[in-house]
Coordinates of C-alpha atoms in Angstrom, one line a residue:
X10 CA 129.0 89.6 52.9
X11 CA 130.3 93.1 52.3
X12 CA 128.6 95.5 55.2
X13 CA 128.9 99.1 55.3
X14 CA 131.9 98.9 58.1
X15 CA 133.8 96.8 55.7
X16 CA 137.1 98.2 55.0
X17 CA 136.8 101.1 57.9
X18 CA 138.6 101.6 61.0
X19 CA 137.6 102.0 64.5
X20 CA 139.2 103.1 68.1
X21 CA 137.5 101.7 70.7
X22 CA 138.9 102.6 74.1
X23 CA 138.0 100.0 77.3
X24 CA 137.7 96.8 74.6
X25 CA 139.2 95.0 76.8
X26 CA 135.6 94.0 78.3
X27 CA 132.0 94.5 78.6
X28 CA 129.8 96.9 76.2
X29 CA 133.4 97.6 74.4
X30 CA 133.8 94.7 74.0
X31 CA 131.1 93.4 72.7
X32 CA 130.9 96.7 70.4
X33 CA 134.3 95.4 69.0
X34 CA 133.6 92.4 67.8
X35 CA 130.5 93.6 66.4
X36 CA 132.8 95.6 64.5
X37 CA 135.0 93.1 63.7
X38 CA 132.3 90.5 62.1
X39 CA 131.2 93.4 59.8
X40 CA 134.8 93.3 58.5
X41 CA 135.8 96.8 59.8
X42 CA 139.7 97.1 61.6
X43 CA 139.1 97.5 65.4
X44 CA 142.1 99.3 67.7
X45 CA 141.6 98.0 71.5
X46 CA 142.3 100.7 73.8
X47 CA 142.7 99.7 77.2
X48 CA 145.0 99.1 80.2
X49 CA 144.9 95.3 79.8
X50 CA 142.7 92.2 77.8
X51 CA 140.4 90.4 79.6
X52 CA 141.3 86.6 78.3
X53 CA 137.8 86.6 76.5
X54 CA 139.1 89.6 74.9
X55 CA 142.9 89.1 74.3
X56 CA 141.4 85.4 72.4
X57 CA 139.4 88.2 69.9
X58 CA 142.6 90.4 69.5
X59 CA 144.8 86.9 68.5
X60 CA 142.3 85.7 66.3
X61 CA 142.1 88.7 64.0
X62 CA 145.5 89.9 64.4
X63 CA 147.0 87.8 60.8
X64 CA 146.4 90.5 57.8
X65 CA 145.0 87.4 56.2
X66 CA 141.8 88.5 58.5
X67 CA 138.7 90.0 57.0
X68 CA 139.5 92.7 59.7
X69 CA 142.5 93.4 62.0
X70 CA 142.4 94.0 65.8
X71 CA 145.4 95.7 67.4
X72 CA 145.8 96.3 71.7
X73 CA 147.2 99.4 72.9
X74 CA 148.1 99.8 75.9
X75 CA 146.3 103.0 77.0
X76 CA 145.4 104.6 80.0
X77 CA 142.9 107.1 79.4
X78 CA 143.4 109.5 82.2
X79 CA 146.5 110.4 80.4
X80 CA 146.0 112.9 77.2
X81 CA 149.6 111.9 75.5
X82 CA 148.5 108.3 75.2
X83 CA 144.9 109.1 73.7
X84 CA 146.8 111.1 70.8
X85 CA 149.3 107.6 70.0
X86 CA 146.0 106.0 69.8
X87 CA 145.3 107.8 66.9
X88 CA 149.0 107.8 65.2
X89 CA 148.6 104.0 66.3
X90 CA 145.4 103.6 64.2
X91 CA 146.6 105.3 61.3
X92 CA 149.7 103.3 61.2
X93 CA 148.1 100.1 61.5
X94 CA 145.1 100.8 59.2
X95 CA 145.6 104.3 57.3
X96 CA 142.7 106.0 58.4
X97 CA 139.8 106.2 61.7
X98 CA 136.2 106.3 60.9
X99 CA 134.7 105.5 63.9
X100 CA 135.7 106.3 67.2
X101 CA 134.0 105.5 71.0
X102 CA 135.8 106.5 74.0
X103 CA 133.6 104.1 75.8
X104 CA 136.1 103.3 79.2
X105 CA 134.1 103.9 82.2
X106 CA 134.1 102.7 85.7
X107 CA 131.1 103.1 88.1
X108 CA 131.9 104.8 91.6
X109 CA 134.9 103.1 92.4
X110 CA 135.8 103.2 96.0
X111 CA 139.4 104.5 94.5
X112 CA 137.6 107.6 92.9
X113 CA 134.5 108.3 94.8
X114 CA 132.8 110.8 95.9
X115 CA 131.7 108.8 99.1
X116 CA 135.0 108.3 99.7
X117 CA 136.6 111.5 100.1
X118 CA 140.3 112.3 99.3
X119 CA 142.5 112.8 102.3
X120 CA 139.8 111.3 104.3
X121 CA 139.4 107.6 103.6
X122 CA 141.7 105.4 103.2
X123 CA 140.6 103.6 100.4
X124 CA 140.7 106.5 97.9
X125 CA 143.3 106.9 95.9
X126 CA 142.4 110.5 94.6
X127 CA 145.0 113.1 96.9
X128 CA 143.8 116.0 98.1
X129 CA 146.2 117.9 96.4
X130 CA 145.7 116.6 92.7
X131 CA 142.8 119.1 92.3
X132 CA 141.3 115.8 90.3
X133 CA 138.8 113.0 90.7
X134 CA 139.9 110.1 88.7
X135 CA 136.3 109.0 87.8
X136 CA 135.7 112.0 85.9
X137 CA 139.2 111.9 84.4
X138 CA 137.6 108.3 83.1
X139 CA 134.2 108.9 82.2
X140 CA 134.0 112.2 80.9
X141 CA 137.4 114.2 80.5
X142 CA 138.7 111.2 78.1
X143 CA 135.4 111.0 76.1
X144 CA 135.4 115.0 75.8
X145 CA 139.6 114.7 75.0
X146 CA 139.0 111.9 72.8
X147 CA 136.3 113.4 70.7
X148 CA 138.2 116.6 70.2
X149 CA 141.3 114.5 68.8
X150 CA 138.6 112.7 66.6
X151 CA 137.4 115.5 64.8
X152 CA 140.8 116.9 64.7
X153 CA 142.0 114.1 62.8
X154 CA 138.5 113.5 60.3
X155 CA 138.8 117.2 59.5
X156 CA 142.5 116.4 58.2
X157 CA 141.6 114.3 55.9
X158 CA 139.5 113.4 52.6
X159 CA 137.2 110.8 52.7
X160 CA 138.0 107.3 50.6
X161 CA 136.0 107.8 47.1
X162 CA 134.3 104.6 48.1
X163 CA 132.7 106.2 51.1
X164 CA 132.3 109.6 49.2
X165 CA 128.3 109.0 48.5
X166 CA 127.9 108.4 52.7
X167 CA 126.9 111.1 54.5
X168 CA 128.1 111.5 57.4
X169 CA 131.4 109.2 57.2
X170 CA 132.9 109.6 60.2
X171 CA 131.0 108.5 63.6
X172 CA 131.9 109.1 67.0
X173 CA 129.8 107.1 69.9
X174 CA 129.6 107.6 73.6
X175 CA 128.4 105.4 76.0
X176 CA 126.2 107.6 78.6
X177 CA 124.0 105.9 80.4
X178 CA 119.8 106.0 82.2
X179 CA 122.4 107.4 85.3
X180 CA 121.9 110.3 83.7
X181 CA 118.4 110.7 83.9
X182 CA 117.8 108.4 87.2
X183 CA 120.4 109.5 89.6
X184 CA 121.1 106.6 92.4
X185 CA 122.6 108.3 95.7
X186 CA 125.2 105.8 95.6
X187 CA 127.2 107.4 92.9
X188 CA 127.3 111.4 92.5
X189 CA 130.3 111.1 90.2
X190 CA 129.0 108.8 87.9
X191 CA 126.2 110.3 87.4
X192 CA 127.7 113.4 87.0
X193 CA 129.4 112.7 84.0
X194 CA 126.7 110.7 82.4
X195 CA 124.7 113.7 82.8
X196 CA 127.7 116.0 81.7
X197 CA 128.5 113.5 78.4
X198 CA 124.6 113.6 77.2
X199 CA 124.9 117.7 77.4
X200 CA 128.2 117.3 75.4
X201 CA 126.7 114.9 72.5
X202 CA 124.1 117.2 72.0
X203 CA 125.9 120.4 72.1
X204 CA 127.7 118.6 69.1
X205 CA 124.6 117.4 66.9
X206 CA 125.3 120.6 64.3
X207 CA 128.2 118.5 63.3
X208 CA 126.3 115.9 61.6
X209 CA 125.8 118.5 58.1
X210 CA 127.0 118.4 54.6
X211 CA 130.4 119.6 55.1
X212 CA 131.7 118.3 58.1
X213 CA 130.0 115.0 58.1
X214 CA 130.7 114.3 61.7
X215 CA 128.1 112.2 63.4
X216 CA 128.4 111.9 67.5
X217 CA 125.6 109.8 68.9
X218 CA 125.5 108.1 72.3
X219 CA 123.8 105.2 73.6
X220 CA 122.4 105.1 77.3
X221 CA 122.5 101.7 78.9
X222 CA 120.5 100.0 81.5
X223 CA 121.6 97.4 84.4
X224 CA 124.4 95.5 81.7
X225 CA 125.2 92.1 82.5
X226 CA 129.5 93.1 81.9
X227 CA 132.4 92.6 84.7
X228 CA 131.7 96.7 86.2
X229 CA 128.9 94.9 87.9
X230 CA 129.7 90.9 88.1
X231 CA 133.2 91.6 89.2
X232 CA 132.1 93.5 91.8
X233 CA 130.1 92.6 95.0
X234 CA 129.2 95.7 96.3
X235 CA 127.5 96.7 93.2
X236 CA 126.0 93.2 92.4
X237 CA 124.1 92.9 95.7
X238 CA 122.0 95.9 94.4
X239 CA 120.3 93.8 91.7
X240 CA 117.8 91.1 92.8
X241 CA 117.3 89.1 90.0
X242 CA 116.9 85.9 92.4
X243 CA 113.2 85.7 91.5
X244 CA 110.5 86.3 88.4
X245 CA 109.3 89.7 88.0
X246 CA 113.1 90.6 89.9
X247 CA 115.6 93.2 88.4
X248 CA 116.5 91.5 84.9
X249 CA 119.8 92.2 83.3
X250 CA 120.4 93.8 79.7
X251 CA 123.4 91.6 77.6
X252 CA 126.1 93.6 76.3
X253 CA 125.6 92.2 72.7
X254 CA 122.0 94.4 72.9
X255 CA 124.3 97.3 73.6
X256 CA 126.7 96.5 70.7
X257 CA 123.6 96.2 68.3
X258 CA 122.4 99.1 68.8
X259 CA 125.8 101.2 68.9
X260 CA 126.0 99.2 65.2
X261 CA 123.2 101.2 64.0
X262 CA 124.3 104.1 65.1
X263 CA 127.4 103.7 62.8
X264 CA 126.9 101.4 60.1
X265 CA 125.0 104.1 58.2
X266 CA 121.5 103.3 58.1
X267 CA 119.6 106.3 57.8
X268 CA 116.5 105.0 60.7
X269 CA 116.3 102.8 63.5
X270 CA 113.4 101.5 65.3
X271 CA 112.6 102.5 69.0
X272 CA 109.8 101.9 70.9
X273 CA 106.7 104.2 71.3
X274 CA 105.2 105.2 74.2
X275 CA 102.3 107.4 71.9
X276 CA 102.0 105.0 69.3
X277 CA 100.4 102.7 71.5
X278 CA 98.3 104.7 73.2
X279 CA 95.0 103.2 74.4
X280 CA 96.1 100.0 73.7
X281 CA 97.9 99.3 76.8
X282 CA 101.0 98.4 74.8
X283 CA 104.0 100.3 73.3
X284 CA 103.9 100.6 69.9
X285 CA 107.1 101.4 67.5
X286 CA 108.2 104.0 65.3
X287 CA 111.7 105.1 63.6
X288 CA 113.7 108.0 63.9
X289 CA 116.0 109.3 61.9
X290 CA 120.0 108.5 63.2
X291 CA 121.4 111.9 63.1
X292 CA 123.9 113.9 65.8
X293 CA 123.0 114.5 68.7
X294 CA 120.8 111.1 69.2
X295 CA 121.1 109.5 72.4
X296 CA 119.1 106.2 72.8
X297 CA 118.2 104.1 76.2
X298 CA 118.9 100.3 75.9
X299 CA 117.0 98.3 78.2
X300 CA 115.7 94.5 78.3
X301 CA 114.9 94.0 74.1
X302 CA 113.7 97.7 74.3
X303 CA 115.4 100.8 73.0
X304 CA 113.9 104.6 73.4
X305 CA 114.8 107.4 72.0
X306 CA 115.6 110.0 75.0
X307 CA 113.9 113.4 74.7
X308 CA 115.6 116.5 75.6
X309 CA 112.7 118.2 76.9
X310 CA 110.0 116.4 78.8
X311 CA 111.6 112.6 78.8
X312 CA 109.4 110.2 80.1
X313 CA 112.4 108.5 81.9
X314 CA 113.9 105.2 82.0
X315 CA 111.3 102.7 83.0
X316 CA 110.6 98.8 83.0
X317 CA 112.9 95.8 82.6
X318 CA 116.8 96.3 82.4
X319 CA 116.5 99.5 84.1
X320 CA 116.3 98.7 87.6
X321 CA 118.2 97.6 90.7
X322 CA 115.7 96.9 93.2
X323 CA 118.2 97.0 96.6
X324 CA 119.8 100.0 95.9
X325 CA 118.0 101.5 99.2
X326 CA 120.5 99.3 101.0
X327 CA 123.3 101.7 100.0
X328 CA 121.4 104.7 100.2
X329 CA 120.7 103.7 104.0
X330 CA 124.4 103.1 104.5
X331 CA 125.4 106.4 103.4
X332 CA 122.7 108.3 105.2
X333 CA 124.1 106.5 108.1
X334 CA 127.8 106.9 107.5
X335 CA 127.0 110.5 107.5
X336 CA 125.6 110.7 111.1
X337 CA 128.4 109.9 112.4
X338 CA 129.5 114.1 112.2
X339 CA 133.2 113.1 110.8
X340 CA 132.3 111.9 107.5
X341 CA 135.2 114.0 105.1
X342 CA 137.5 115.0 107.6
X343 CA 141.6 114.7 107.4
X344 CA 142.0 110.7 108.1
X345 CA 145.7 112.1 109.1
X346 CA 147.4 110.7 105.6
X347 CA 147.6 114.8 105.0
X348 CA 149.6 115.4 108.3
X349 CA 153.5 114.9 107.3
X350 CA 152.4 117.3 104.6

């Protein structure tokens, strides 16, 4: 069946796994061309990549090798995409990683030896990741949807191009564990509403963002320092959100339906329960996916991310460490890596 994604074009940087993933094939199933971005395939992902990659496909997937630290390969992404497809309609520079001990800001350069930022880079690699490359990547977007005139098939949608972050409730709730994360969730909601005034007539630019709970992707499985955080060992534990939720709702923030439904925290009111209401998908939208419950986030007076799929009920265990590690009186100073310098 003919969707409104057939026959358009997406970049989708980090498809290799998790949300991106999963927001790919989305993609892909409504028949719209998909360019993976990434540094390497995961095998569940490479196995997407090979099965759509005959031009006998209802859509096409291509892999680019990309690293998205480095502003050079984001622009062949684009020149990659029009080659391949002739056009980009959607774009989501969704590649993030979550306080890796190589980039963190518990891990100081120049003082421990497992970061890989140098002292004298003047540069933090998670930010070059999470929110330089969106902020790089959007700019190249609208660079290249200005340059061009919309297919006369897509000329009655309003807005036809769509660019989509992935922020996340880090934003909002702020764990100790990870300053630099959250510092560029925070930083990338401020920057998809500063752009909102781009969703109008003439420029028909739409740049949304979704903000994620606890997703059940490889950031967290594949690593054991973050997974001991959740306890989801027992009923009423921490509960994980899927990444196909994600994808759905990223879909309907791009496959031009003009409402989607969140929940309500009014509508219910007296009741006990939430109720549900729609909002209109316009810029500037960000909306929290949690455990089969999505909220509109308010920029003034938000009630917060609440409830299943937004918690991780241990993370005082790394909050303690970190407190501790500080006691010590030489947390940040020279490890000695500096000295031959």
């Amino acid at each position: 069946m003919k969707t409104s994604l057939a026959g358009k074009a997406a970049i989708v940087t980090g498809a290799g796994s998790g949300i991106n993933l999963a927001f790919a094939r989305l993609l892909l199933r409504n028949q719209c061309n998909v360019l993976f971005a990434d540094l390497a395939l995961r095998p569940e992902a490479k196995e997407v990549v090979d099965a759509h990659s005959s031009s006998r496909s209802s859509a096409r997937a291509v892999f680019q090798e990309t690293d998205v630290r480095e502003w050079p390969q984001l622009e062949r992404m684009f020149n990659v995409a029009s080659k391949e497809f002739g056009t980009v309609d959607i774009v989501c520079p969704g590649a993030g990683v979550y306080e890796p001990p190589f980039s963190s800001f518990w891990h100081p350069p120049g003082a421990s030896p497992l970061s890989r930022d140098l002292p004298d880079s003047s540069r933090y690699a998670s930010l070059d990741i999470n929110l330089l490359h969106p902020i790089r990547t959007t700019q190249l977007a609208i660079t290249h949807f200005l340059s061009r005139e919309p297919p006369p098939s897509f000329a009655s949608q309003l807005p036809t191009y769509n660019i989509i972050h992935i922020s996340s409730i880090a934003a909002q709730a702020s764990p100790l564990l990870a300053p630099l994360y959250n510092a560029s969730k925070h930083g990338l909601s401020g920057f998809v509403r500063t752009l909102a005034p781009l969703d109008n007539p003439t420029h028909r630019i739409r740049v949304t963002a979704v903000a994620p709970g606890v997703i059940d992707t490889p950031l967290w499985r594949d690593n054991p320092e973050k997974l001991r955080l959740v306890d989801d060992s027992h009923e009423g534990g921490d509960e994980w959100v899927s990444a196909e939720e994600v994808a759905d709702v990223m879909g309907s923030l791009v496959d031009g339906r003009g409402e989607v439904e969140v929940v309500s925290s009014t509508a219910g009111r007296g009741n006990g329960r939430e109720g549900v209401r729609k909002v209109k998908v316009e810029g500037g939208l960000i909306l929290e996916v949690s455990k089969s419950r999505v909220r509109k986030i308010e920029q003034f007076n938000d009630e917060g991310p609440k409830g299943a799929g937004n918690t991780a009920s241990n993370m005082s265990v790394a909050d303690k460490e970190i407190l501790e590690m500080l006691e010590s009186g030489k947390w940040g100073q020279d490890s000695g890596r500096n000295a031959a310098r």
